[in-house]
Short mmCIF file of C-alpha atoms in Angstrom, two decimals:
data_model
loop_
_atom_site.label_atom_id
_atom_site.label_comp_id
_atom_site.label_asym_id
_atom_site.label_seq_id
_atom_site.Cartn_x
_atom_site.Cartn_y
_atom_site.Cartn_z
CA MET A 1 142.90 18.81 65.38
CA THR A 2 144.86 20.79 62.85
CA LEU A 3 146.50 24.08 63.65
CA LEU A 4 143.92 25.96 61.47
CA LYS A 5 140.95 24.59 63.42
CA LYS A 6 142.59 25.45 66.76
CA LEU A 7 143.10 29.01 65.60
CA GLN A 8 139.44 29.33 64.48
CA TRP A 9 138.21 27.96 67.83
CA SER A 10 140.35 30.41 69.80
CA ILE A 11 139.10 33.40 67.76
CA GLY A 12 135.46 32.31 68.17
CA LEU A 13 135.88 31.96 71.96
CA LEU A 14 137.44 35.43 72.22
CA LEU A 15 134.59 36.95 70.22
CA PHE A 16 132.01 35.26 72.52
CA PHE A 17 133.46 36.78 75.68
CA PHE A 18 133.84 40.19 74.00
CA VAL A 19 130.22 40.51 72.90
CA LEU A 20 128.69 38.90 76.04
CA PRO A 21 128.57 42.15 78.12
CA VAL A 22 127.00 44.00 75.22
CA ILE A 23 124.30 41.35 74.83
CA ALA A 24 123.65 41.33 78.60
CA GLY A 25 123.14 45.11 78.64
CA GLN A 26 120.36 44.81 76.09
CA LEU A 27 118.36 42.20 78.05
CA PRO A 28 114.96 43.53 79.55
CA PHE A 29 115.79 43.55 83.23
CA ASN A 30 117.44 45.96 85.69
CA LYS A 31 119.94 44.86 88.26
CA GLN A 32 118.54 47.55 90.69
CA ALA A 33 114.87 46.59 90.26
CA SER A 34 114.72 45.20 93.80
CA THR A 35 115.76 48.59 95.24
CA PRO A 36 112.69 50.82 95.84
CA ILE A 37 112.78 54.16 94.06
CA LYS A 38 112.10 57.13 96.33
CA PRO A 39 109.59 59.65 95.00
CA PRO A 40 110.85 63.23 94.74
CA GLU A 41 110.32 65.28 97.92
CA ASP A 42 107.91 68.28 97.84
CA LYS A 43 109.87 71.38 98.65
CA GLN A 44 108.16 74.58 99.84
CA VAL A 45 109.37 77.61 97.96
CA VAL A 46 109.72 80.73 100.09
CA PHE A 47 109.66 84.04 98.27
CA ALA A 48 111.30 87.07 99.82
CA ALA A 49 108.89 89.79 101.03
CA THR A 50 108.63 92.91 98.91
CA ASN A 51 109.70 95.99 100.85
CA LEU A 52 109.78 98.51 98.04
CA PRO A 53 108.43 101.94 99.08
CA GLU A 54 106.22 102.00 95.97
CA GLN A 55 104.57 98.71 96.95
CA THR A 56 103.98 99.92 100.51
CA ALA A 57 102.45 103.15 99.24
CA LEU A 58 100.20 101.24 96.85
CA GLU A 59 98.93 98.96 99.62
CA LEU A 60 98.27 101.96 101.85
CA THR A 61 96.38 103.70 99.06
CA ASN A 62 94.26 100.61 98.46
CA GLU A 63 93.42 100.38 102.17
CA GLN A 64 92.46 104.04 102.29
CA THR A 65 90.33 103.66 99.17
CA ASN A 66 88.49 100.70 100.69
CA GLU A 67 87.87 102.64 103.90
CA GLN A 68 86.64 105.71 102.04
CA THR A 69 84.22 103.58 100.06
CA ASN A 70 82.42 102.73 103.30
CA VAL A 71 82.44 106.27 104.72
CA GLN A 72 79.37 108.40 104.18
CA ASP A 73 79.57 112.13 103.54
CA PRO A 74 78.82 114.12 106.70
CA PHE A 75 75.31 115.48 107.26
CA LYS A 76 75.68 119.22 106.71
CA VAL A 77 73.61 121.93 108.36
CA LEU A 78 73.67 125.63 107.54
CA LEU A 79 72.82 127.83 110.51
CA LEU A 80 71.73 131.45 110.15
CA PHE A 81 70.26 134.14 112.39
CA THR A 82 67.90 136.49 110.57
CA HIS A 83 67.01 138.29 113.83
CA SER A 84 70.58 138.11 115.05
CA GLN A 85 70.21 140.40 118.07
CA GLU A 86 67.20 138.73 119.67
CA ALA A 87 68.18 138.19 123.30
CA TYR A 88 67.25 136.28 126.44
CA GLN A 89 66.69 138.44 129.51
CA PRO A 90 68.51 136.22 132.04
CA MET A 91 71.63 136.11 129.83
CA VAL A 92 71.68 139.84 129.18
CA LYS A 93 71.07 140.59 132.86
CA ALA A 94 73.99 138.39 133.90
CA VAL A 95 76.32 140.47 131.71
CA SER A 96 74.97 144.02 131.87
CA GLY A 97 72.50 143.96 134.76
CA LYS A 98 69.67 144.91 132.41
CA ALA A 99 66.79 142.65 131.40
CA GLU A 100 66.70 143.34 127.65
CA VAL A 101 65.07 141.33 124.88
CA TYR A 102 67.36 142.76 122.18
CA ASP A 103 71.07 143.32 122.65
CA ASP A 104 73.91 144.00 120.24
CA LYS A 105 76.41 141.90 122.23
CA THR A 106 74.66 139.18 124.27
CA ASN A 107 72.15 137.62 121.92
CA ILE A 108 71.04 134.54 120.02
CA PHE A 109 73.87 135.02 117.52
CA ASN A 110 76.26 134.05 120.33
CA LEU A 111 74.70 130.58 120.56
CA GLN A 112 76.36 129.42 117.34
CA ASP A 113 79.28 127.80 119.20
CA ALA A 114 76.93 125.83 121.46
CA VAL A 115 74.91 124.66 118.46
CA THR A 116 78.03 123.65 116.52
CA LYS A 117 79.36 121.71 119.53
CA HIS A 118 76.17 119.76 120.22
CA PHE A 119 75.56 119.06 116.55
CA SER A 120 79.12 117.81 116.10
CA MET A 121 78.60 115.37 118.99
CA ASN A 122 75.75 113.90 116.94
CA GLY A 123 77.70 113.53 113.70
CA ILE A 124 76.46 116.78 112.16
CA GLN A 125 78.73 119.24 110.38
CA THR A 126 77.58 122.82 110.97
CA ASP A 127 78.39 125.87 108.88
CA VAL A 128 77.33 129.31 110.10
CA LEU A 129 76.22 132.13 107.83
CA ASP A 130 78.37 134.60 109.73
CA VAL A 131 76.33 137.75 109.15
CA ASP A 132 75.00 139.93 111.96
CA VAL A 133 71.89 140.80 109.98
CA MET A 134 70.47 143.34 112.43
CA LYS A 135 73.83 145.14 112.53
CA VAL A 136 73.74 145.36 108.71
CA MET A 137 70.16 146.66 108.88
CA LYS A 138 71.11 149.41 111.30
CA ALA A 139 74.02 150.43 109.10
CA GLU A 140 71.75 150.57 106.04
CA GLY A 141 68.86 152.27 107.85
CA LYS A 142 66.45 149.35 107.35
CA THR A 143 63.49 148.51 109.58
CA PHE A 144 62.74 145.24 111.39
CA PRO A 145 60.29 143.85 108.76
CA GLN A 146 63.09 144.07 106.17
CA ALA A 147 65.26 141.48 107.95
CA TYR A 148 64.45 138.57 105.62
CA ASN A 149 65.14 140.64 102.51
CA THR A 150 68.40 141.83 104.09
CA VAL A 151 69.77 138.34 104.74
CA ARG A 152 68.44 136.89 101.47
CA PRO A 153 71.39 137.76 99.15
CA TYR A 154 73.89 136.37 101.68
CA LEU A 155 71.90 133.16 102.02
CA GLU A 156 71.30 132.85 98.29
CA LYS A 157 75.01 133.19 97.56
CA ARG A 158 75.95 130.54 100.13
CA LEU A 159 73.39 128.07 98.79
CA GLN A 160 74.75 128.58 95.28
CA GLU A 161 78.27 127.82 96.52
CA GLN A 162 77.48 124.80 98.72
CA SER A 163 74.75 122.25 99.26
CA TYR A 164 73.29 121.38 102.67
CA ASN A 165 71.11 118.63 104.07
CA LEU A 166 69.26 121.07 106.34
CA VAL A 167 69.08 124.85 106.72
CA ILE A 168 68.04 126.25 110.11
CA ASP A 169 67.16 129.87 110.73
CA LEU A 170 67.39 130.17 114.53
CA HIS A 171 65.15 132.65 116.36
CA ARG A 172 63.94 133.46 119.88
CA ASP A 173 60.19 133.51 120.54
CA SER A 174 58.65 136.57 122.19
CA ALA A 175 56.42 134.41 124.44
CA GLN A 176 56.97 134.36 128.20
CA ARG A 177 58.32 131.60 130.41
CA ASN A 178 55.12 129.65 131.07
CA ALA A 179 54.71 129.01 127.35
CA THR A 180 58.37 128.36 126.50
CA THR A 181 59.59 126.16 129.36
CA ILE A 182 59.00 122.53 130.30
CA THR A 183 60.36 120.23 132.99
CA HIS A 184 61.41 116.65 132.28
CA ASN A 185 63.17 114.36 134.77
CA ASN A 186 63.70 117.32 137.10
CA GLU A 187 65.47 119.33 134.39
CA SER A 188 63.98 122.39 132.70
CA TYR A 189 64.14 122.85 128.94
CA ALA A 190 63.42 125.74 126.59
CA ARG A 191 60.58 124.69 124.32
CA VAL A 192 60.74 125.20 120.57
CA ALA A 193 58.28 126.01 117.83
CA ILE A 194 59.08 125.25 114.19
CA VAL A 195 57.79 127.81 111.71
CA VAL A 196 57.11 127.28 108.02
CA GLY A 197 55.99 129.93 105.57
CA ALA A 198 53.03 128.67 103.51
CA GLU A 199 53.24 131.02 100.54
CA HIS A 200 55.93 129.51 98.34
CA LYS A 201 56.67 126.46 96.18
CA ASN A 202 58.67 124.55 98.82
CA TYR A 203 55.99 124.74 101.49
CA ARG A 204 55.15 121.04 101.61
CA TRP A 205 58.81 120.02 101.59
CA ASN A 206 59.67 122.41 104.43
CA THR A 207 56.64 121.20 106.38
CA ALA A 208 57.67 117.56 106.04
CA TYR A 209 61.12 118.34 107.47
CA ALA A 210 59.60 120.41 110.27
CA GLU A 211 57.08 117.77 111.29
CA SER A 212 59.65 114.97 111.28
CA LEU A 213 61.98 116.99 113.50
CA SER A 214 59.17 117.99 115.87
CA VAL A 215 58.11 114.36 116.38
CA ALA A 216 61.69 113.25 116.98
CA MET A 217 62.27 115.96 119.58
CA ASN A 218 59.13 115.01 121.49
CA ASP A 219 60.23 111.37 121.45
CA ILE A 220 63.35 112.47 123.36
CA VAL A 221 61.72 115.01 125.69
CA PRO A 222 57.90 114.95 125.64
CA LYS A 223 56.32 118.29 124.65
CA VAL A 224 59.67 120.04 124.23
CA SER A 225 58.41 120.92 120.75
CA ARG A 226 55.27 123.01 120.57
CA GLY A 227 54.73 121.73 117.04
CA VAL A 228 54.85 123.18 113.54
CA ILE A 229 53.33 126.60 112.90
CA SER A 230 52.32 127.43 109.34
CA LYS A 231 52.18 131.15 108.52
CA SER A 232 50.51 132.98 105.67
CA GLY A 233 48.25 135.94 105.07
CA ASP A 234 48.42 139.62 105.93
CA ASN A 235 51.24 141.09 108.01
CA VAL A 236 53.47 138.00 107.78
CA ASP A 237 56.33 137.22 105.42
CA GLY A 238 54.78 134.02 104.08
CA ARG A 239 58.02 132.54 102.78
CA TYR A 240 60.87 133.40 105.22
CA ASN A 241 63.39 132.69 102.44
CA GLN A 242 62.34 129.03 102.54
CA ASP A 243 61.67 129.19 98.81
CA LEU A 244 65.47 129.02 98.43
CA ALA A 245 65.75 125.48 99.85
CA LYS A 246 63.38 122.55 100.33
CA GLU A 247 65.22 121.63 103.53
CA MET A 248 64.89 124.99 105.28
CA ILE A 249 63.00 125.63 108.53
CA ILE A 250 62.76 128.26 111.26
CA ILE A 251 63.31 127.10 114.83
CA GLU A 252 62.06 129.39 117.58
CA LEU A 253 64.37 128.40 120.43
CA GLY A 254 62.80 129.23 123.78
CA GLY A 255 61.48 132.64 124.75
CA ILE A 256 62.61 135.86 126.39
CA ASP A 257 62.78 134.32 129.89
CA ASN A 258 64.78 131.14 129.22
CA THR A 259 68.19 130.66 130.81
CA GLU A 260 71.42 129.65 129.07
CA GLU A 261 71.29 126.21 130.75
CA GLU A 262 67.76 125.59 129.47
CA LEU A 263 68.77 126.64 125.97
CA ASN A 264 71.80 124.35 126.00
CA ARG A 265 69.72 121.36 127.06
CA THR A 266 67.29 121.96 124.23
CA ILE A 267 70.07 122.49 121.67
CA ALA A 268 71.34 119.04 122.68
CA VAL A 269 67.87 117.62 122.07
CA ILE A 270 67.70 119.26 118.63
CA GLY A 271 71.06 117.72 117.72
CA LYS A 272 69.93 114.26 118.81
CA ALA A 273 66.63 114.62 116.96
CA ILE A 274 68.34 115.65 113.71
CA SER A 275 70.70 112.69 114.02
CA LYS A 276 67.87 110.28 114.75
CA THR A 277 65.60 111.58 111.98
CA PHE A 278 67.90 112.58 109.15
CA VAL A 279 71.52 111.48 109.68
CA THR A 280 70.82 107.83 110.55
CA GLU A 281 68.23 107.63 107.79
CA SER A 282 70.56 109.07 105.13
CA ASN A 283 73.35 106.60 106.04
CA SER A 284 71.16 103.48 106.16
#
C-alpha cells in the first residue's frame, strides 16, 4: 500500500467516527423510551379571601336587599274617636267615685294605648288621630250632633297624607250590660256592634269590611260581635265620614257598664280578628 492510500484511509476512518454521533442522534428512537413519563400533577389553586371594607359592605347590602324583598309592608290601621269623651261607668267610678257615662278625663279616648298594644301583638301598625274631638267641640260651642263634621277636616287631612289598610272609629254603645256583655270559657267580654252608614258611595265596601271582621270575631269568641248595623234615614248621619275611605268602619266597643278587663279582652279579640281576616290575607 502506498503512502497516499494509507493517508486517504486514515482520513476516511476519522470522518466516520466524527459523523457517527450526529447520525445516531437523527435515528427515530429515544434512549429513555422505556422510562414511563409521569403526567403533570393537578394542583389546587387557593385564592386569598377578600377583606376589603367595600366588599363587605356590598355583601351586607345585598343580604339586606334580599331580606327586604321578602318582607311585606305592615298592615296599617288608623284609629280615631269621634265621641272622644264617651265613658264606661265602672272605670269612671274607680277614679272619681262617680258613675258617669261621659267624662273629660277617664274615657274611651284613653283606650288608645291598649288598642295599639294588642294590635301590635298581631302584626298591626296603629296610628292614632290624636284629636279630642269633644274637647274641640266644647271650645267652639258645637253641639253633639256636629261631632262628625268637627272631626272630618282632621281625618280628611290625615288620609291625604297617608294611606291605611283599615280605619276604625271607636265608640261606646249606650246599651246596658245585659246587651253588651257575654261570657266565654268563664271569662266575660264586652260585645261589639259594627256600624256602617248607608248613604254614601262607599257603603258596600265598608259593609264588606264590617261583615268580614264580624264573622272573624265570632269565630274566636262566639257572639262577641252583635253583627253589622246599617244606618240611614231621618235623625242619623248616614255616612259617618265613611265616604272618605272604603276601608272605614265604626266599632261600638261594649256599653256603659263594661269593665276595663272586659274591654281589654275584646280589644285582643279585635286584633286577632283583623290579623286573621286582613293581615294574613294581604301577605299571602
